[in-house]
Coordinates of C-alpha atoms in Angstrom, one line a residue:
Chain A
D228 CA 51.1 -2.6 -144.7
A229 CA 54.1 -1.0 -146.3
G230 CA 53.4 2.0 -148.5
V231 CA 55.4 2.9 -151.5
T232 CA 59.1 2.6 -150.9
Q233 CA 61.9 4.1 -153.0
S234 CA 65.6 3.7 -153.0
P235 CA 68.0 5.2 -152.6
T236 CA 66.8 8.3 -150.7
H237 CA 69.7 10.5 -151.9
L238 CA 72.1 10.1 -154.8
I239 CA 74.9 12.2 -156.2
K240 CA 76.1 11.6 -159.8
T241 CA 78.4 13.2 -162.3
R242 CA 77.3 14.6 -165.6
G243 CA 77.3 12.0 -168.3
Q244 CA 76.8 9.1 -165.9
Q245 CA 73.8 6.8 -165.8
V246 CA 71.5 6.2 -162.8
T247 CA 68.9 3.7 -161.7
L248 CA 66.2 4.5 -159.2
R249 CA 63.9 1.8 -157.7
C250 CA 60.4 1.7 -156.5
S251 CA 58.3 -0.9 -154.7
P252 CA 54.6 -0.2 -154.9
K253 CA 52.1 -0.4 -152.1
S254 CA 51.1 -3.9 -151.3
G255 CA 48.6 -5.2 -153.9
H256 CA 49.1 -2.3 -156.3
D257 CA 49.9 -3.2 -159.9
T258 CA 50.6 0.2 -161.6
V259 CA 53.6 2.4 -161.0
S260 CA 54.1 6.0 -162.2
W261 CA 57.2 8.1 -162.1
Y262 CA 57.4 11.9 -161.6
Q263 CA 60.2 14.4 -161.7
Q264 CA 60.0 17.4 -159.3
A265 CA 62.5 20.1 -159.8
L266 CA 63.2 22.4 -156.9
G267 CA 60.3 24.8 -156.3
Q268 CA 58.1 23.3 -158.9
G269 CA 55.2 20.8 -159.1
P270 CA 55.9 17.2 -160.1
Q271 CA 56.0 16.4 -163.8
F272 CA 54.8 13.0 -165.1
I273 CA 57.5 10.9 -166.7
F274 CA 55.8 7.6 -167.5
Q275 CA 53.5 4.9 -166.2
Y276 CA 54.0 1.1 -166.1
Y277 CA 51.3 -1.5 -166.0
E278 CA 51.6 -5.3 -166.7
E279 CA 55.3 -4.7 -167.3
E280 CA 54.7 -2.3 -170.2
E281 CA 55.0 1.4 -170.5
R282 CA 51.4 2.6 -170.9
Q283 CA 51.7 6.4 -170.9
R284 CA 54.6 8.8 -171.2
G285 CA 55.0 12.4 -170.5
N286 CA 57.2 14.9 -172.4
F287 CA 60.6 13.4 -171.4
P288 CA 63.5 12.4 -173.8
D289 CA 64.5 8.8 -174.5
R290 CA 67.3 9.2 -172.0
F291 CA 64.6 8.4 -169.4
S292 CA 63.5 4.7 -169.5
G293 CA 61.9 2.3 -167.2
H294 CA 61.0 -1.2 -166.4
Q295 CA 58.4 -3.0 -164.4
F296 CA 59.1 -6.5 -162.9
P297 CA 56.7 -9.4 -162.4
N298 CA 56.4 -8.4 -158.7
Y299 CA 55.2 -4.9 -159.9
S300 CA 58.3 -3.1 -158.6
S301 CA 59.8 -0.7 -161.0
E302 CA 63.0 1.0 -162.0
L303 CA 63.7 4.4 -163.6
N304 CA 66.9 4.7 -165.6
V305 CA 68.4 8.0 -166.8
N306 CA 71.3 7.9 -169.2
A307 CA 73.8 10.7 -170.0
L308 CA 72.9 12.7 -167.0
L309 CA 72.6 16.5 -167.3
L310 CA 72.8 19.1 -164.6
G311 CA 69.1 19.8 -165.3
D312 CA 68.2 16.2 -164.3
S313 CA 68.8 17.2 -160.6
A314 CA 65.4 16.8 -158.9
L315 CA 63.3 14.8 -156.6
Y316 CA 62.0 11.7 -158.3
L317 CA 58.7 10.4 -157.0
C318 CA 57.1 7.1 -157.6
A319 CA 53.3 6.6 -157.3
S320 CA 51.4 3.3 -157.2
S321 CA 47.8 2.4 -157.8
L322 CA 45.6 -0.6 -158.6
I323 CA 42.9 -1.4 -161.1
L324 CA 39.9 -2.5 -159.1
E325 CA 36.6 -3.5 -160.8
G326 CA 37.6 -1.7 -163.9
A327 CA 38.7 1.6 -162.3
R328 CA 41.9 2.7 -160.8
T329 CA 42.2 3.3 -157.1
E330 CA 43.8 6.3 -155.4
A331 CA 47.5 6.8 -156.1
F332 CA 49.9 6.7 -153.2
F333 CA 53.3 8.4 -153.4
G334 CA 56.7 7.4 -152.0
Q335 CA 59.1 9.8 -150.3
G336 CA 61.2 10.1 -153.4
T337 CA 64.8 9.9 -154.4
R338 CA 66.7 13.2 -154.4
L339 CA 69.2 13.1 -157.3
T340 CA 71.9 15.7 -157.6
V341 CA 74.0 15.8 -160.7
V342 CA 77.3 17.6 -160.4
Chain B
A125 CA 46.0 20.3 -173.0
Q126 CA 45.5 20.2 -169.3
K127 CA 46.8 22.9 -167.0
V128 CA 46.6 23.7 -163.3
T129 CA 47.4 27.2 -162.0
Q130 CA 48.0 28.1 -158.3
A131 CA 48.4 31.8 -158.3
Q132 CA 49.5 32.0 -154.6
T133 CA 53.2 31.2 -154.4
E134 CA 53.5 31.6 -150.6
I135 CA 51.0 32.3 -147.8
S136 CA 51.8 33.0 -144.2
V137 CA 49.1 32.9 -141.5
V138 CA 49.1 32.9 -137.7
E139 CA 48.0 29.7 -136.0
K140 CA 44.2 29.3 -135.7
E141 CA 43.5 31.5 -138.7
D142 CA 41.5 30.1 -141.6
V143 CA 43.4 29.9 -144.9
T144 CA 42.1 29.3 -148.5
L145 CA 44.4 28.0 -151.2
D146 CA 43.3 28.8 -154.8
C147 CA 43.4 26.5 -157.8
V148 CA 42.2 27.1 -161.3
Y149 CA 42.4 24.3 -163.9
E150 CA 42.0 23.9 -167.7
T151 CA 40.9 20.7 -169.4
R152 CA 38.8 19.8 -172.5
D153 CA 37.8 16.5 -170.9
T154 CA 34.2 16.1 -169.7
T155 CA 35.3 13.6 -167.1
Y156 CA 38.2 14.4 -164.8
Y157 CA 39.3 14.3 -161.2
L158 CA 40.7 17.1 -159.0
F159 CA 43.0 16.5 -156.1
W160 CA 44.8 18.4 -153.3
Y161 CA 48.1 16.9 -152.0
K162 CA 50.3 18.1 -149.2
Q163 CA 54.1 17.9 -149.3
P164 CA 55.9 18.2 -146.0
P165 CA 59.7 18.7 -145.9
S166 CA 60.1 14.9 -146.0
G167 CA 59.1 15.0 -149.6
E168 CA 56.2 12.5 -149.7
L169 CA 53.0 13.7 -151.3
V170 CA 50.2 13.1 -148.9
F171 CA 46.7 12.8 -150.4
L172 CA 44.1 15.2 -148.9
I173 CA 41.0 15.4 -151.0
R174 CA 39.6 14.3 -154.3
R175 CA 36.6 15.4 -156.4
N176 CA 35.3 14.1 -159.7
S177 CA 33.8 16.3 -162.3
F178 CA 30.3 14.9 -161.9
D179 CA 29.9 16.1 -158.3
E180 CA 30.1 19.7 -157.5
Q181 CA 28.8 19.2 -153.9
N182 CA 31.2 20.9 -151.5
E183 CA 32.0 19.1 -148.3
I184 CA 33.8 19.5 -145.1
S185 CA 36.2 16.9 -143.7
G186 CA 37.4 17.8 -140.3
R187 CA 39.4 21.0 -140.7
Y188 CA 39.5 20.7 -144.5
S189 CA 36.8 21.9 -146.9
W190 CA 36.8 22.6 -150.6
N191 CA 34.8 24.6 -153.0
F192 CA 34.5 23.1 -156.5
Q193 CA 32.9 25.4 -159.2
K194 CA 32.9 24.0 -162.7
S195 CA 31.6 27.4 -164.0
T196 CA 34.8 29.1 -163.1
S197 CA 37.1 26.0 -163.3
S198 CA 38.2 26.5 -159.7
F199 CA 38.9 24.0 -156.9
N200 CA 39.8 26.0 -153.8
F201 CA 40.8 24.3 -150.6
T202 CA 40.3 25.8 -147.1
I203 CA 42.0 24.8 -143.8
T204 CA 40.0 26.0 -140.8
A205 CA 41.8 26.9 -137.6
S206 CA 45.2 26.3 -139.0
Q207 CA 48.0 24.6 -137.0
V208 CA 51.8 24.8 -137.2
V209 CA 51.8 21.2 -138.5
D210 CA 49.8 22.4 -141.5
S211 CA 53.0 24.1 -142.8
A212 CA 53.9 22.5 -146.1
V213 CA 53.7 22.9 -149.8
Y214 CA 50.2 22.2 -151.2
F215 CA 49.6 21.0 -154.7
C216 CA 46.4 21.0 -156.7
A217 CA 46.3 18.3 -159.4
L218 CA 44.1 17.2 -162.2
S219 CA 43.8 13.8 -163.9
E220 CA 41.6 12.5 -166.7
A221 CA 40.9 9.4 -164.7
Q222 CA 41.4 8.2 -161.2
G223 CA 44.9 6.8 -160.8
Q224 CA 46.0 8.0 -164.1
N225 CA 48.8 10.5 -164.6
F226 CA 48.5 13.8 -162.7
V227 CA 49.0 17.3 -164.0
F228 CA 50.2 19.3 -161.0
G229 CA 50.1 23.0 -160.3
P230 CA 53.3 24.8 -159.2
G231 CA 52.3 24.6 -155.5
T232 CA 51.6 27.0 -152.7
R233 CA 53.9 27.1 -149.7
L234 CA 51.9 27.6 -146.6
S235 CA 53.6 28.8 -143.4
V236 CA 51.6 28.7 -140.2
L237 CA 53.3 30.7 -137.5
P238 CA 52.8 30.1 -133.8

């Protein structure tokens, strides 16, 4: 059973560019959350997708947007990249089971470097 | 607002020593979940333990144990007989509901020396 997979693993972009990160949830999971982890800090919640809609959002600007596909996979898009967007981006998946969400599983992340 | 504090930035111990990682949280919710995650150099967050706000019973799972005290809003985590493979960054996290978004602490880097 594949866990949460993210692609690419590493990425280098230039300031002002746009980037798309991808996440495939654990098999059977229907909810995907994205987190940004700056170096030496804990992960910060960006947003959560369920049933192809954004359900919750953290304190991130509109430059950060996302999408969830019918197969539950998800993309995170960041426009007009800033140097401060350099971070490890983590995806987590979970499932609603009998009215409650199951444990969240994390992927290995995408390391984004903005130069 | 929810907040998680991990006062210990870095801890170094010698193999086979016991080590306790501290976590203090803030929340106005009456129902919440507390977690400990381990992050090895590979980057993936590995789930270790979970506790909900209803149950303050402390337990031991193998070499891991935790001490949840609502009166002091603390959720400390202990590794018994530490091993070199335990070296990683450990995060305490809080969520208002299982599987919902986490609020993470800043992490504690644990180095276990041979």
